[in-house]
Coordinates of C-alpha atoms in Angstrom, one line a residue:
Chain A
X1 CA -24.7 28.9 22.8
X2 CA -23.6 27.2 26.0
X3 CA -20.3 27.5 27.8
X4 CA -19.0 24.1 26.6
X5 CA -19.7 25.1 23.0
X6 CA -17.9 28.4 23.6
X7 CA -14.8 26.5 24.9
X8 CA -14.9 23.9 22.1
X9 CA -15.2 26.7 19.4
X10 CA -11.9 28.1 20.6
X11 CA -10.3 24.7 20.4
X12 CA -11.6 23.6 16.9
X13 CA -11.9 27.0 15.1
X14 CA -9.8 29.4 17.0
X15 CA -13.0 31.5 17.6
X16 CA -13.7 33.5 20.8
X17 CA -17.3 34.4 20.3
X18 CA -19.1 34.8 17.0
X19 CA -17.0 35.5 13.9
X20 CA -17.6 38.4 11.5
X21 CA -18.7 37.3 8.1
X22 CA -20.5 34.1 7.2
X23 CA -20.9 31.3 9.8
X24 CA -23.1 28.5 11.0
X25 CA -22.6 27.1 14.5
X26 CA -24.1 23.7 15.2
X27 CA -24.7 22.7 18.9
X28 CA -26.1 19.3 19.9
X29 CA -27.8 18.9 16.5
X30 CA -29.4 22.3 16.5
X31 CA -28.3 25.6 15.0
X32 CA -26.9 28.0 17.6
X33 CA -26.2 30.9 15.2
X34 CA -26.0 31.6 11.6
X35 CA -25.0 34.6 9.4
X36 CA -24.6 35.2 5.7
X37 CA -22.2 37.6 4.1
X38 CA -22.3 39.5 0.9
X39 CA -20.7 36.6 -1.0
X40 CA -21.6 33.6 1.1
X41 CA -25.1 32.3 1.7
X42 CA -26.0 29.5 4.2
X43 CA -29.3 27.8 3.8
X44 CA -31.0 25.2 5.9
X45 CA -31.7 21.9 4.1
X46 CA -35.4 21.0 4.0
X47 CA -35.1 17.3 3.2
X48 CA -32.5 16.3 5.9
X49 CA -30.4 17.8 8.6
X50 CA -27.7 20.1 7.4
X51 CA -27.0 23.2 5.4
X52 CA -26.0 24.3 1.9
X53 CA -23.1 26.7 1.8
X54 CA -23.2 28.7 -1.4
X55 CA -20.0 30.7 -2.2
X56 CA -20.6 33.1 -5.1
X57 CA -18.3 34.1 -7.9
X58 CA -16.2 37.0 -6.9
X59 CA -15.5 35.7 -3.4
X60 CA -11.9 36.6 -2.6
X61 CA -10.0 35.5 0.6
X62 CA -13.2 35.2 2.7
X63 CA -13.5 32.7 5.5
X64 CA -16.7 30.8 6.4
X65 CA -17.0 29.0 9.8
X66 CA -19.2 26.0 10.2
X67 CA -18.1 24.3 13.5
X68 CA -20.1 21.6 15.1
X69 CA -20.1 20.9 18.9
X70 CA -21.6 18.2 21.0
X71 CA -21.7 19.2 24.7
X72 CA -23.0 16.1 26.5
X73 CA -23.3 12.3 26.4
X74 CA -25.9 10.4 24.5
X75 CA -26.0 12.6 21.4
X76 CA -25.9 10.9 17.9
X77 CA -25.6 13.8 15.5
X78 CA -25.7 13.3 11.7
X79 CA -25.5 16.2 9.4
X80 CA -25.2 16.8 5.6
X81 CA -23.4 19.9 4.6
X82 CA -23.0 20.7 0.9
X83 CA -20.6 23.4 -0.5
X84 CA -21.2 25.0 -3.8
X85 CA -18.2 27.0 -4.8
X86 CA -18.6 29.2 -7.9
X87 CA -16.1 29.5 -10.7
X88 CA -13.0 31.4 -9.7
X89 CA -14.0 31.9 -6.1
X90 CA -11.4 31.8 -3.4
X91 CA -12.5 30.8 0.1
X92 CA -11.4 29.3 3.4
X93 CA -13.8 26.9 5.2
X94 CA -13.2 26.4 8.9
X95 CA -15.1 23.3 9.9
X96 CA -14.0 21.3 12.9
X97 CA -15.8 19.4 15.5
X98 CA -15.7 19.1 19.3
X99 CA -17.3 16.4 21.3
X100 CA -17.6 16.7 25.1
X101 CA -19.0 14.0 27.4
X102 CA -19.3 13.8 31.1
X103 CA -21.6 10.9 31.3
X104 CA -21.4 7.2 30.6
X105 CA -23.2 7.2 27.2
X106 CA -21.3 7.6 23.9
X107 CA -21.7 10.8 21.8
X108 CA -21.0 10.9 18.1
X109 CA -20.8 13.4 15.3
X110 CA -21.1 12.2 11.8
X111 CA -20.6 15.0 9.3
X112 CA -21.1 14.3 5.6
X113 CA -19.6 17.1 3.6
X114 CA -19.8 17.4 -0.2
X115 CA -17.8 19.9 -2.1
X116 CA -18.7 21.0 -5.6
X117 CA -15.7 23.1 -6.6
X118 CA -16.1 25.2 -9.7
X119 CA -13.7 25.9 -12.5
X120 CA -10.5 27.6 -11.2
X121 CA -11.9 27.9 -7.7
X122 CA -9.7 27.6 -4.7
X123 CA -10.8 26.2 -1.3
X124 CA -8.8 25.8 1.8
X125 CA -10.6 23.5 4.2
X126 CA -9.5 23.3 7.8
X127 CA -10.9 20.5 9.9
X128 CA -9.8 20.1 13.5
X129 CA -11.4 17.4 15.7
X130 CA -11.2 17.2 19.5
X131 CA -12.7 15.3 22.4
X132 CA -13.0 16.7 25.9
X133 CA -14.6 15.9 29.3
X134 CA -14.2 13.3 31.9
X135 CA -17.1 11.0 31.0
X136 CA -16.6 7.3 30.2
X137 CA -18.9 7.7 27.2
X138 CA -16.9 7.4 24.0
X139 CA -16.3 10.5 21.9
X140 CA -16.8 9.4 18.3
X141 CA -16.3 11.6 15.2
X142 CA -16.8 10.0 11.7
X143 CA -16.4 12.6 9.0
X144 CA -17.0 11.9 5.3
X145 CA -15.8 14.3 2.7
X146 CA -16.8 14.0 -1.0
X147 CA -15.2 16.3 -3.5
X148 CA -15.9 17.0 -7.2
X149 CA -13.2 19.4 -8.4
X150 CA -13.8 21.0 -11.8
X151 CA -11.1 22.1 -14.3
X152 CA -8.3 24.1 -12.7
X153 CA -9.9 23.9 -9.2
X154 CA -7.9 23.4 -6.1
X155 CA -8.8 22.0 -2.7
X156 CA -6.4 22.1 0.2
X157 CA -7.5 20.0 3.2
X158 CA -5.8 20.4 6.5
X159 CA -7.1 18.1 9.1
X160 CA -5.9 17.4 12.6
X161 CA -7.1 15.2 15.4
X162 CA -4.7 15.4 18.3
X163 CA -6.6 14.4 21.4
X164 CA -9.7 13.2 23.1
X165 CA -11.4 11.4 20.2
X166 CA -11.9 7.7 21.1
X167 CA -13.0 6.4 17.7
X168 CA -12.9 7.9 14.3
X169 CA -13.4 6.8 10.8
X170 CA -12.3 9.5 8.3
X171 CA -13.5 8.9 4.7
X172 CA -12.5 11.2 1.9
X173 CA -13.5 10.7 -1.8
X174 CA -12.5 13.0 -4.6
X175 CA -12.8 13.1 -8.4
X176 CA -10.6 15.5 -10.3
X177 CA -11.1 17.0 -13.7
X178 CA -8.5 18.6 -16.0
X179 CA -5.7 20.4 -14.2
X180 CA -7.6 20.1 -10.8
X181 CA -5.6 19.6 -7.7
X182 CA -6.2 18.1 -4.3
X183 CA -3.7 18.6 -1.4
X184 CA -4.3 16.9 1.9
X185 CA -2.3 17.2 5.1
X186 CA -3.5 15.0 7.9
X187 CA -2.2 14.8 11.5
X188 CA -3.4 12.3 14.0
X189 CA -2.4 11.3 17.5
X190 CA -4.1 8.4 19.4
X191 CA -3.6 7.0 22.8
X192 CA -5.3 4.8 25.4
X193 CA -7.6 2.4 23.6
X194 CA -8.5 4.9 20.8
X195 CA -8.8 3.9 17.2
X196 CA -8.4 5.9 14.1
X197 CA -9.1 4.9 10.5
X198 CA -8.3 7.0 7.5
X199 CA -9.6 6.1 4.1
X200 CA -8.7 8.3 1.1
X201 CA -9.8 7.6 -2.5
X202 CA -8.8 9.9 -5.3
X203 CA -9.7 9.5 -8.9
X204 CA -7.5 11.5 -11.2
X205 CA -9.7 11.7 -14.3
X206 CA -8.6 14.9 -16.0
X207 CA -5.4 15.6 -18.0
X208 CA -2.9 17.4 -15.8
X209 CA -4.8 16.7 -12.5
X210 CA -2.8 15.9 -9.4
X211 CA -3.0 15.0 -5.8
X212 CA -0.6 15.1 -2.9
X213 CA -1.7 13.2 0.3
X214 CA 0.5 13.4 3.4
X215 CA -0.5 11.8 6.7
X216 CA 1.5 12.0 9.8
X217 CA 0.5 10.2 12.9
X218 CA 1.6 9.2 16.4
X219 CA 0.1 6.0 18.0
X220 CA 0.6 5.7 21.8
X221 CA -0.7 3.5 24.5
X222 CA -2.8 0.5 23.2
X223 CA -4.3 2.6 20.4
X224 CA -4.8 1.3 16.8
X225 CA -4.5 3.2 13.6
X226 CA -5.2 2.2 10.0
X227 CA -4.3 4.3 7.1
X228 CA -5.7 3.5 3.7
X229 CA -5.3 5.5 0.5
X230 CA -6.3 4.7 -3.1
X231 CA -5.1 6.8 -6.0
X232 CA -6.5 6.0 -9.5
X233 CA -4.6 7.6 -12.4
X234 CA -7.1 7.5 -15.2
X235 CA -5.4 10.3 -17.3
X236 CA -2.1 12.0 -17.7
X237 CA -1.7 13.0 -14.1
X238 CA 0.5 12.8 -11.0
X239 CA -0.3 11.4 -7.6
X240 CA 1.7 11.2 -4.4
X241 CA 0.8 9.6 -1.1
X242 CA 2.9 9.5 2.0
X243 CA 2.2 8.0 5.4
X244 CA 4.6 8.5 8.3
X245 CA 3.8 7.0 11.6
X246 CA 5.5 7.0 15.0
X247 CA 4.6 3.9 17.0
X248 CA 4.9 3.9 20.9
X249 CA 4.1 1.7 23.8
X250 CA 1.8 -1.1 22.8
X251 CA 0.2 0.6 19.8
X252 CA -0.5 -0.9 16.4
X253 CA -0.3 0.9 13.1
X254 CA -1.2 -0.3 9.6
X255 CA -0.6 1.5 6.3
X256 CA -2.3 0.3 3.1
X257 CA -1.7 2.6 0.2
X258 CA -2.9 1.6 -3.2
X259 CA -1.8 3.0 -6.5
X260 CA -3.5 2.1 -9.8
X261 CA -2.2 3.5 -13.1
X262 CA -4.6 3.1 -16.0
X263 CA -2.9 5.6 -18.3
X264 CA 0.6 5.6 -19.7
X265 CA 1.1 9.2 -18.6
X266 CA -0.1 8.6 -15.0
X267 CA 2.9 9.0 -12.6
X268 CA 2.1 7.7 -9.1
X269 CA 4.3 7.4 -6.1
X270 CA 3.8 6.2 -2.6
X271 CA 5.9 6.1 0.5
X272 CA 5.2 4.8 4.0
X273 CA 7.3 4.5 7.1
X274 CA 6.3 3.2 10.5
X275 CA 8.8 3.3 13.4
X276 CA 9.6 4.5 16.8
X277 CA 11.4 7.7 17.8
X278 CA 15.1 7.3 17.3
X279 CA 16.9 6.8 20.6
X280 CA 19.7 9.2 19.5
X281 CA 17.2 12.0 19.1
X282 CA 16.0 11.6 22.6
X283 CA 19.5 11.3 24.0
X284 CA 20.6 14.5 22.1
X285 CA 17.7 16.5 23.6
X286 CA 18.4 15.1 27.1
X287 CA 22.0 16.3 26.9
X288 CA 20.5 19.8 26.4
X289 CA 18.8 19.5 29.8
X290 CA 15.4 18.0 28.9
X291 CA 13.9 15.0 30.7
X292 CA 13.2 11.9 28.7
X293 CA 9.4 12.8 28.7
X294 CA 10.1 16.4 27.6
X295 CA 12.4 15.2 24.8
X296 CA 9.8 12.8 23.6
X297 CA 7.1 15.5 23.7
X298 CA 9.3 17.9 21.7
X299 CA 10.0 15.4 19.0
X300 CA 6.3 14.5 18.6
X301 CA 5.4 18.2 18.5
X302 CA 7.9 18.8 15.7
X303 CA 6.7 15.7 13.8
X304 CA 3.1 16.8 13.9
X305 CA 3.8 20.4 13.1
Chain B
X1 CA 13.5 -35.9 -22.0
X2 CA 12.1 -34.5 -25.2
X3 CA 13.6 -31.7 -27.4
X4 CA 11.3 -29.0 -26.1
X5 CA 12.2 -29.8 -22.5
X6 CA 15.9 -29.7 -23.5
X7 CA 15.3 -26.2 -24.9
X8 CA 13.2 -25.0 -21.9
X9 CA 15.8 -26.3 -19.5
X10 CA 18.4 -24.0 -21.0
X11 CA 16.0 -21.0 -20.8
X12 CA 14.9 -21.5 -17.2
X13 CA 17.9 -23.1 -15.5
X14 CA 20.8 -22.4 -17.8
X15 CA 21.3 -26.2 -18.2
X16 CA 22.5 -27.9 -21.4
X17 CA 21.8 -31.5 -20.6
X18 CA 21.7 -33.1 -17.2
X19 CA 23.6 -31.4 -14.4
X20 CA 26.1 -32.9 -12.2
X21 CA 25.0 -33.2 -8.6
X22 CA 21.4 -33.5 -7.4
X23 CA 18.5 -32.8 -9.7
X24 CA 15.0 -33.7 -10.5
X25 CA 13.6 -32.8 -14.0
X26 CA 9.8 -32.8 -14.3
X27 CA 8.4 -33.1 -17.8
X28 CA 4.6 -33.0 -18.5
X29 CA 3.8 -34.1 -14.9
X30 CA 6.3 -37.0 -15.0
X31 CA 9.8 -37.4 -13.7
X32 CA 12.3 -37.2 -16.6
X33 CA 15.4 -37.7 -14.6
X34 CA 16.5 -37.7 -10.9
X35 CA 19.8 -37.9 -9.1
X36 CA 20.9 -37.6 -5.5
X37 CA 24.2 -36.3 -4.3
X38 CA 26.2 -37.1 -1.2
X39 CA 24.4 -34.3 0.7
X40 CA 21.1 -33.9 -1.1
X41 CA 18.5 -36.6 -1.3
X42 CA 15.4 -36.3 -3.5
X43 CA 12.4 -38.6 -2.6
X44 CA 9.2 -39.1 -4.5
X45 CA 6.1 -38.2 -2.3
X46 CA 3.8 -41.2 -1.8
X47 CA 0.6 -39.3 -0.9
X48 CA 0.5 -36.7 -3.7
X49 CA 2.5 -35.6 -6.7
X50 CA 5.8 -34.0 -5.9
X51 CA 9.1 -34.6 -4.2
X52 CA 10.9 -34.0 -0.9
X53 CA 14.3 -32.4 -1.2
X54 CA 16.4 -33.1 1.8
X55 CA 19.5 -31.0 2.3
X56 CA 21.8 -32.5 5.0
X57 CA 23.8 -30.6 7.5
X58 CA 27.3 -30.0 6.1
X59 CA 26.1 -29.0 2.6
X60 CA 28.2 -26.2 1.5
X61 CA 27.8 -24.2 -1.8
X62 CA 26.0 -27.1 -3.6
X63 CA 23.3 -26.5 -6.2
X64 CA 20.2 -28.6 -6.7
X65 CA 18.1 -28.3 -9.9
X66 CA 14.4 -29.0 -9.9
X67 CA 13.0 -27.5 -13.2
X68 CA 9.6 -28.3 -14.5
X69 CA 8.6 -28.2 -18.1
X70 CA 5.4 -28.5 -19.9
X71 CA 5.8 -29.2 -23.6
X72 CA 2.3 -29.2 -25.1
X73 CA -1.2 -27.9 -24.7
X74 CA -3.9 -29.3 -22.4
X75 CA -1.6 -30.1 -19.5
X76 CA -2.7 -29.1 -16.0
X77 CA 0.2 -29.9 -13.8
X78 CA 0.0 -29.6 -10.0
X79 CA 3.1 -30.5 -7.9
X80 CA 4.0 -30.3 -4.2
X81 CA 7.7 -29.9 -3.5
X82 CA 9.0 -29.7 0.1
X83 CA 12.5 -28.5 1.0
X84 CA 14.0 -29.6 4.3
X85 CA 17.2 -27.6 4.9
X86 CA 19.3 -28.8 7.8
X87 CA 20.9 -26.5 10.4
X88 CA 23.8 -24.6 9.0
X89 CA 23.5 -25.9 5.4
X90 CA 24.3 -23.6 2.5
X91 CA 22.6 -24.5 -0.8
X92 CA 21.3 -23.0 -4.1
X93 CA 18.0 -24.2 -5.5
X94 CA 17.4 -23.7 -9.2
X95 CA 13.7 -24.1 -9.8
X96 CA 12.1 -22.5 -12.8
X97 CA 9.4 -23.5 -15.1
X98 CA 8.8 -23.4 -18.8
X99 CA 5.4 -23.9 -20.5
X100 CA 5.3 -24.5 -24.2
X101 CA 2.0 -24.8 -26.2
X102 CA 1.4 -25.2 -29.9
X103 CA -2.3 -26.0 -29.7
X104 CA -5.5 -24.3 -28.7
X105 CA -5.9 -25.6 -25.2
X106 CA -4.4 -23.9 -22.2
X107 CA -1.5 -25.5 -20.2
X108 CA -0.8 -24.7 -16.6
X109 CA 1.9 -25.4 -14.1
X110 CA 1.0 -25.0 -10.4
X111 CA 4.0 -25.6 -8.1
X112 CA 3.5 -25.5 -4.4
X113 CA 6.9 -25.2 -2.7
X114 CA 7.4 -25.3 1.0
X115 CA 10.7 -24.4 2.6
X116 CA 11.7 -25.5 6.1
X117 CA 14.9 -23.7 6.6
X118 CA 16.9 -24.7 9.7
X119 CA 18.9 -22.6 12.1
X120 CA 21.6 -20.5 10.4
X121 CA 21.0 -22.2 7.1
X122 CA 21.3 -20.2 3.9
X123 CA 19.2 -20.9 0.8
X124 CA 19.5 -19.1 -2.6
X125 CA 16.3 -19.8 -4.6
X126 CA 16.3 -19.0 -8.3
X127 CA 13.0 -19.2 -10.1
X128 CA 12.7 -18.3 -13.7
X129 CA 9.4 -18.6 -15.6
X130 CA 8.9 -18.6 -19.3
X131 CA 6.3 -19.4 -22.0
X132 CA 7.1 -20.4 -25.5
X133 CA 5.4 -21.8 -28.6
X134 CA 2.9 -20.4 -31.1
X135 CA -0.3 -22.0 -29.7
X136 CA -3.3 -19.9 -28.8
X137 CA -3.7 -22.0 -25.7
X138 CA -2.7 -19.9 -22.6
X139 CA 0.5 -20.5 -20.8
X140 CA -0.3 -20.3 -17.1
X141 CA 2.1 -20.5 -14.2
X142 CA 0.8 -20.2 -10.6
X143 CA 3.7 -20.7 -8.1
X144 CA 3.1 -20.8 -4.4
X145 CA 6.1 -20.5 -2.0
X146 CA 5.6 -21.1 1.7
X147 CA 8.7 -20.5 3.9
X148 CA 9.5 -21.2 7.6
X149 CA 12.8 -19.7 8.4
X150 CA 14.4 -20.7 11.8
X151 CA 16.7 -18.6 13.9
X152 CA 19.5 -17.0 11.9
X153 CA 18.3 -18.6 8.6
X154 CA 18.4 -16.7 5.3
X155 CA 16.4 -17.2 2.2
X156 CA 17.3 -15.2 -0.9
X157 CA 14.7 -15.5 -3.6
X158 CA 15.4 -14.3 -7.1
X159 CA 12.4 -14.6 -9.5
X160 CA 12.1 -13.5 -13.1
X161 CA 9.2 -13.8 -15.5
X162 CA 10.2 -11.9 -18.6
X163 CA 8.2 -13.4 -21.5
X164 CA 5.6 -15.7 -22.8
X165 CA 3.5 -16.4 -19.6
X166 CA -0.1 -15.3 -20.3
X167 CA -1.4 -15.5 -16.7
X168 CA 0.4 -15.9 -13.4
X169 CA -0.5 -15.6 -9.8
X170 CA 2.6 -15.7 -7.6
X171 CA 1.9 -16.2 -3.9
X172 CA 4.6 -16.2 -1.3
X173 CA 4.2 -16.6 2.4
X174 CA 6.9 -16.5 5.0
X175 CA 7.3 -16.7 8.8
X176 CA 10.6 -15.6 10.3
X177 CA 12.0 -16.5 13.6
X178 CA 14.7 -14.7 15.6
X179 CA 17.4 -13.0 13.4
X180 CA 16.0 -14.8 10.3
X181 CA 16.1 -12.9 7.0
X182 CA 14.1 -13.0 3.7
X183 CA 15.4 -11.2 0.6
X184 CA 13.2 -11.2 -2.5
X185 CA 14.1 -9.7 -5.9
X186 CA 11.3 -10.1 -8.4
X187 CA 11.3 -9.0 -12.1
X188 CA 8.3 -9.2 -14.3
X189 CA 7.5 -8.1 -17.8
X190 CA 4.0 -8.5 -19.3
X191 CA 2.6 -7.6 -22.7
X192 CA -0.4 -8.3 -25.0
X193 CA -3.3 -9.3 -22.9
X194 CA -1.2 -11.0 -20.2
X195 CA -1.9 -10.6 -16.5
X196 CA 0.4 -11.0 -13.5
X197 CA -0.5 -11.0 -9.8
X198 CA 2.1 -10.9 -7.1
X199 CA 1.1 -11.5 -3.5
X200 CA 3.7 -11.5 -0.7
X201 CA 3.0 -11.9 3.0
X202 CA 5.8 -11.9 5.5
X203 CA 5.4 -12.3 9.3
X204 CA 8.4 -11.0 11.2
X205 CA 7.9 -12.9 14.4
X206 CA 11.4 -13.1 15.9
X207 CA 13.6 -10.4 17.4
X208 CA 16.0 -9.1 14.9
X209 CA 14.3 -10.7 11.9
X210 CA 14.1 -8.7 8.7
X211 CA 12.9 -8.7 5.1
X212 CA 13.7 -6.8 2.0
X213 CA 11.2 -7.2 -0.9
X214 CA 12.0 -5.5 -4.2
X215 CA 9.8 -5.9 -7.3
X216 CA 10.5 -4.3 -10.6
X217 CA 8.1 -4.7 -13.5
X218 CA 7.3 -3.5 -17.0
X219 CA 3.7 -3.6 -18.3
X220 CA 3.3 -3.2 -22.0
X221 CA 0.4 -3.6 -24.5
X222 CA -2.9 -4.1 -22.8
X223 CA -1.5 -6.2 -20.0
X224 CA -2.5 -5.9 -16.3
X225 CA -0.3 -6.2 -13.2
X226 CA -1.2 -6.3 -9.6
X227 CA 1.4 -6.1 -6.8
X228 CA 0.4 -6.9 -3.3
X229 CA 2.7 -7.2 -0.3
X230 CA 1.9 -7.5 3.4
X231 CA 4.5 -7.2 6.1
X232 CA 3.6 -7.8 9.7
X233 CA 6.1 -6.6 12.3
X234 CA 5.3 -8.6 15.4
X235 CA 8.7 -8.2 17.1
X236 CA 11.7 -5.9 17.1
X237 CA 12.4 -6.2 13.4
X238 CA 12.8 -4.4 10.1
X239 CA 10.9 -4.7 6.9
X240 CA 11.2 -2.9 3.5
X241 CA 9.1 -3.3 0.5
X242 CA 9.6 -1.6 -2.8
X243 CA 7.7 -1.8 -6.1
X244 CA 8.8 0.1 -9.2
X245 CA 6.8 -0.3 -12.3
X246 CA 7.2 1.1 -15.8
X247 CA 3.8 1.4 -17.6
X248 CA 3.6 1.5 -21.4
X249 CA 0.9 1.5 -24.1
X250 CA -2.5 0.7 -22.7
X251 CA -1.3 -1.3 -19.7
X252 CA -2.7 -1.1 -16.1
X253 CA -0.6 -1.4 -13.0
X254 CA -1.8 -1.6 -9.3
X255 CA 0.5 -1.6 -6.3
X256 CA -1.1 -2.4 -2.9
X257 CA 1.6 -2.7 -0.2
X258 CA 0.5 -3.1 3.4
X259 CA 2.6 -2.5 6.5
X260 CA 1.4 -3.5 10.0
X261 CA 3.5 -2.7 13.0
X262 CA 2.4 -4.5 16.2
X263 CA 5.6 -3.9 18.2
X264 CA 7.2 -0.6 19.2
X265 CA 10.5 -1.8 17.8
X266 CA 9.2 -2.8 14.4
X267 CA 10.6 -0.5 11.7
X268 CA 8.7 -0.9 8.4
X269 CA 9.1 1.1 5.2
X270 CA 7.5 0.9 1.8
X271 CA 8.0 2.7 -1.5
X272 CA 6.2 2.4 -4.7
X273 CA 6.4 4.2 -8.0
X274 CA 4.5 3.7 -11.3
X275 CA 5.4 5.8 -14.3
X276 CA 6.5 5.7 -17.9
X277 CA 10.0 5.9 -19.3
X278 CA 11.2 9.5 -19.1
X279 CA 11.2 11.1 -22.5
X280 CA 14.6 12.7 -21.8
X281 CA 16.2 9.2 -21.3
X282 CA 15.0 8.1 -24.7
X283 CA 16.1 11.4 -26.4
X284 CA 19.5 11.1 -24.8
X285 CA 20.0 7.5 -26.2
X286 CA 18.7 8.6 -29.6
X287 CA 21.3 11.3 -29.9
X288 CA 23.8 8.5 -29.4
X289 CA 22.5 6.9 -32.6
X290 CA 19.8 4.4 -31.3
X291 CA 16.4 4.3 -32.8
X292 CA 13.5 5.0 -30.4
X293 CA 12.7 1.3 -30.2
X294 CA 16.3 0.5 -29.4
X295 CA 16.5 3.2 -26.8
X296 CA 13.3 1.9 -25.1
X297 CA 14.6 -1.6 -25.1
X298 CA 17.9 -0.6 -23.6
X299 CA 16.2 1.3 -20.8
X300 CA 14.0 -1.6 -20.0
X301 CA 16.9 -4.0 -20.0
X302 CA 18.7 -1.8 -17.5
X303 CA 15.6 -1.4 -15.3
X304 CA 15.1 -5.2 -15.1
X305 CA 18.8 -6.1 -14.6

């Protein structure tokens, strides 16, 4: 595990050194460390790059770390990680990805994650993305998350991409059975010439299933953001999607939510708002002694918290 | 003007007989009556079917009627109507279309309306669509409305399609200059195997321009509705889009609003909600002595009012 990986691990997973319990650390398309725990087994795939993470029944409040780091230019990393979560298990998955470039060539991480969440299982999924380094090569992260949530299962996704990623396309697909739930909280900030695309698609197939998608973003500089969400209500279910974006400088933001109700007891709601920071908020903080830049930073911090 | 036209005119324009002032009545692709007024001139187009409606400066609070009626099966009517509204004029346009079929063949009215709204002019545009008759031939109405609104101009569109139209695609395009405004209120009810598509696209190009789009709909039976809106904020502007739909029986409703902010001072908001009538509302009205059907009808009436 090289020094850059050590630094990135702290940024994306809050780790200093190797964690206790189950983990798999991916460094420049190779495995830089792996450990199983009593309840969680991690197995190398044999047909393609990636791992299977098998969380056994009886797992309670355990955390598994599977960060991926790219530490130089000219890496194009593609990985398939599958999560098998047994009935009734309760687990936290800390994913996250850091891409560091010093050179002129682009580096990219493309992680395709599939979750098979058993009956009444509960997964918290934390995914932080970051780009670092002074290279002109683009830092690209394109995550795909595909979820099948069985009866009574719950997936809580918490994703954040606050700095350094030049281009990202974030695709999430989910199918929910009876009484299953999916909660997503997304935070994105882009600046310079960065671009970020979010694309959620949720099928509410089971009676009593529900989803709550909330995206908050800040677009600065000349950056571009596109938020898409599609919720299909195919049963008695409830769905809510919300997209709030702060636009600054010469940025461009699009929000395209899509609701489709195919059942009389599907209740679907969407809200979206795009606007700049209110002038009064800045003036108020400036009267408390902050400079304009400090006031702006404070408001953005609060918005993305 | 035949009897069916006379009846349809009452339904779509509230007319009993010919109005005073300017009007043009279209019956089965022909002109069934036309009149100019001091301020409003109506001219037959020479290159294609349709009329030019020229509203002179100085027009104040006048109403022009241009209803179109189709009174039998197997009519495919296509008409181009252009409205030239002079600077500062204030006018109400009552359009509206009724399609009546008794036979097996479909009948269709496709009205392509272009509005050129001058500086500080104010247009109220009322458009009611209805289908009548016992024929199995489909009643199809596909209106297109294209609007150019100059500085300070205002267009208020009020559209309603409550019964009898089997298939409709309603396309509205608008470009707004400085301080121009576009307000749309749309009401739709579909039932049986009907389908209704709404497609709004508004470009807010001028400083201080604004739009407010509100669509309310009820989908019953096996009917299908699709609501699309796109608002582009290309200047310091404000845009609001709202879509509320009641879903009943085996109906399907989709809402796909799209907001794109390309200017730091563009403030754009969208809300959408799809759901059924709340059970408590029905129970409450039933305790006041209404039957379930009466309670439902009362709630829908209120919702579409």
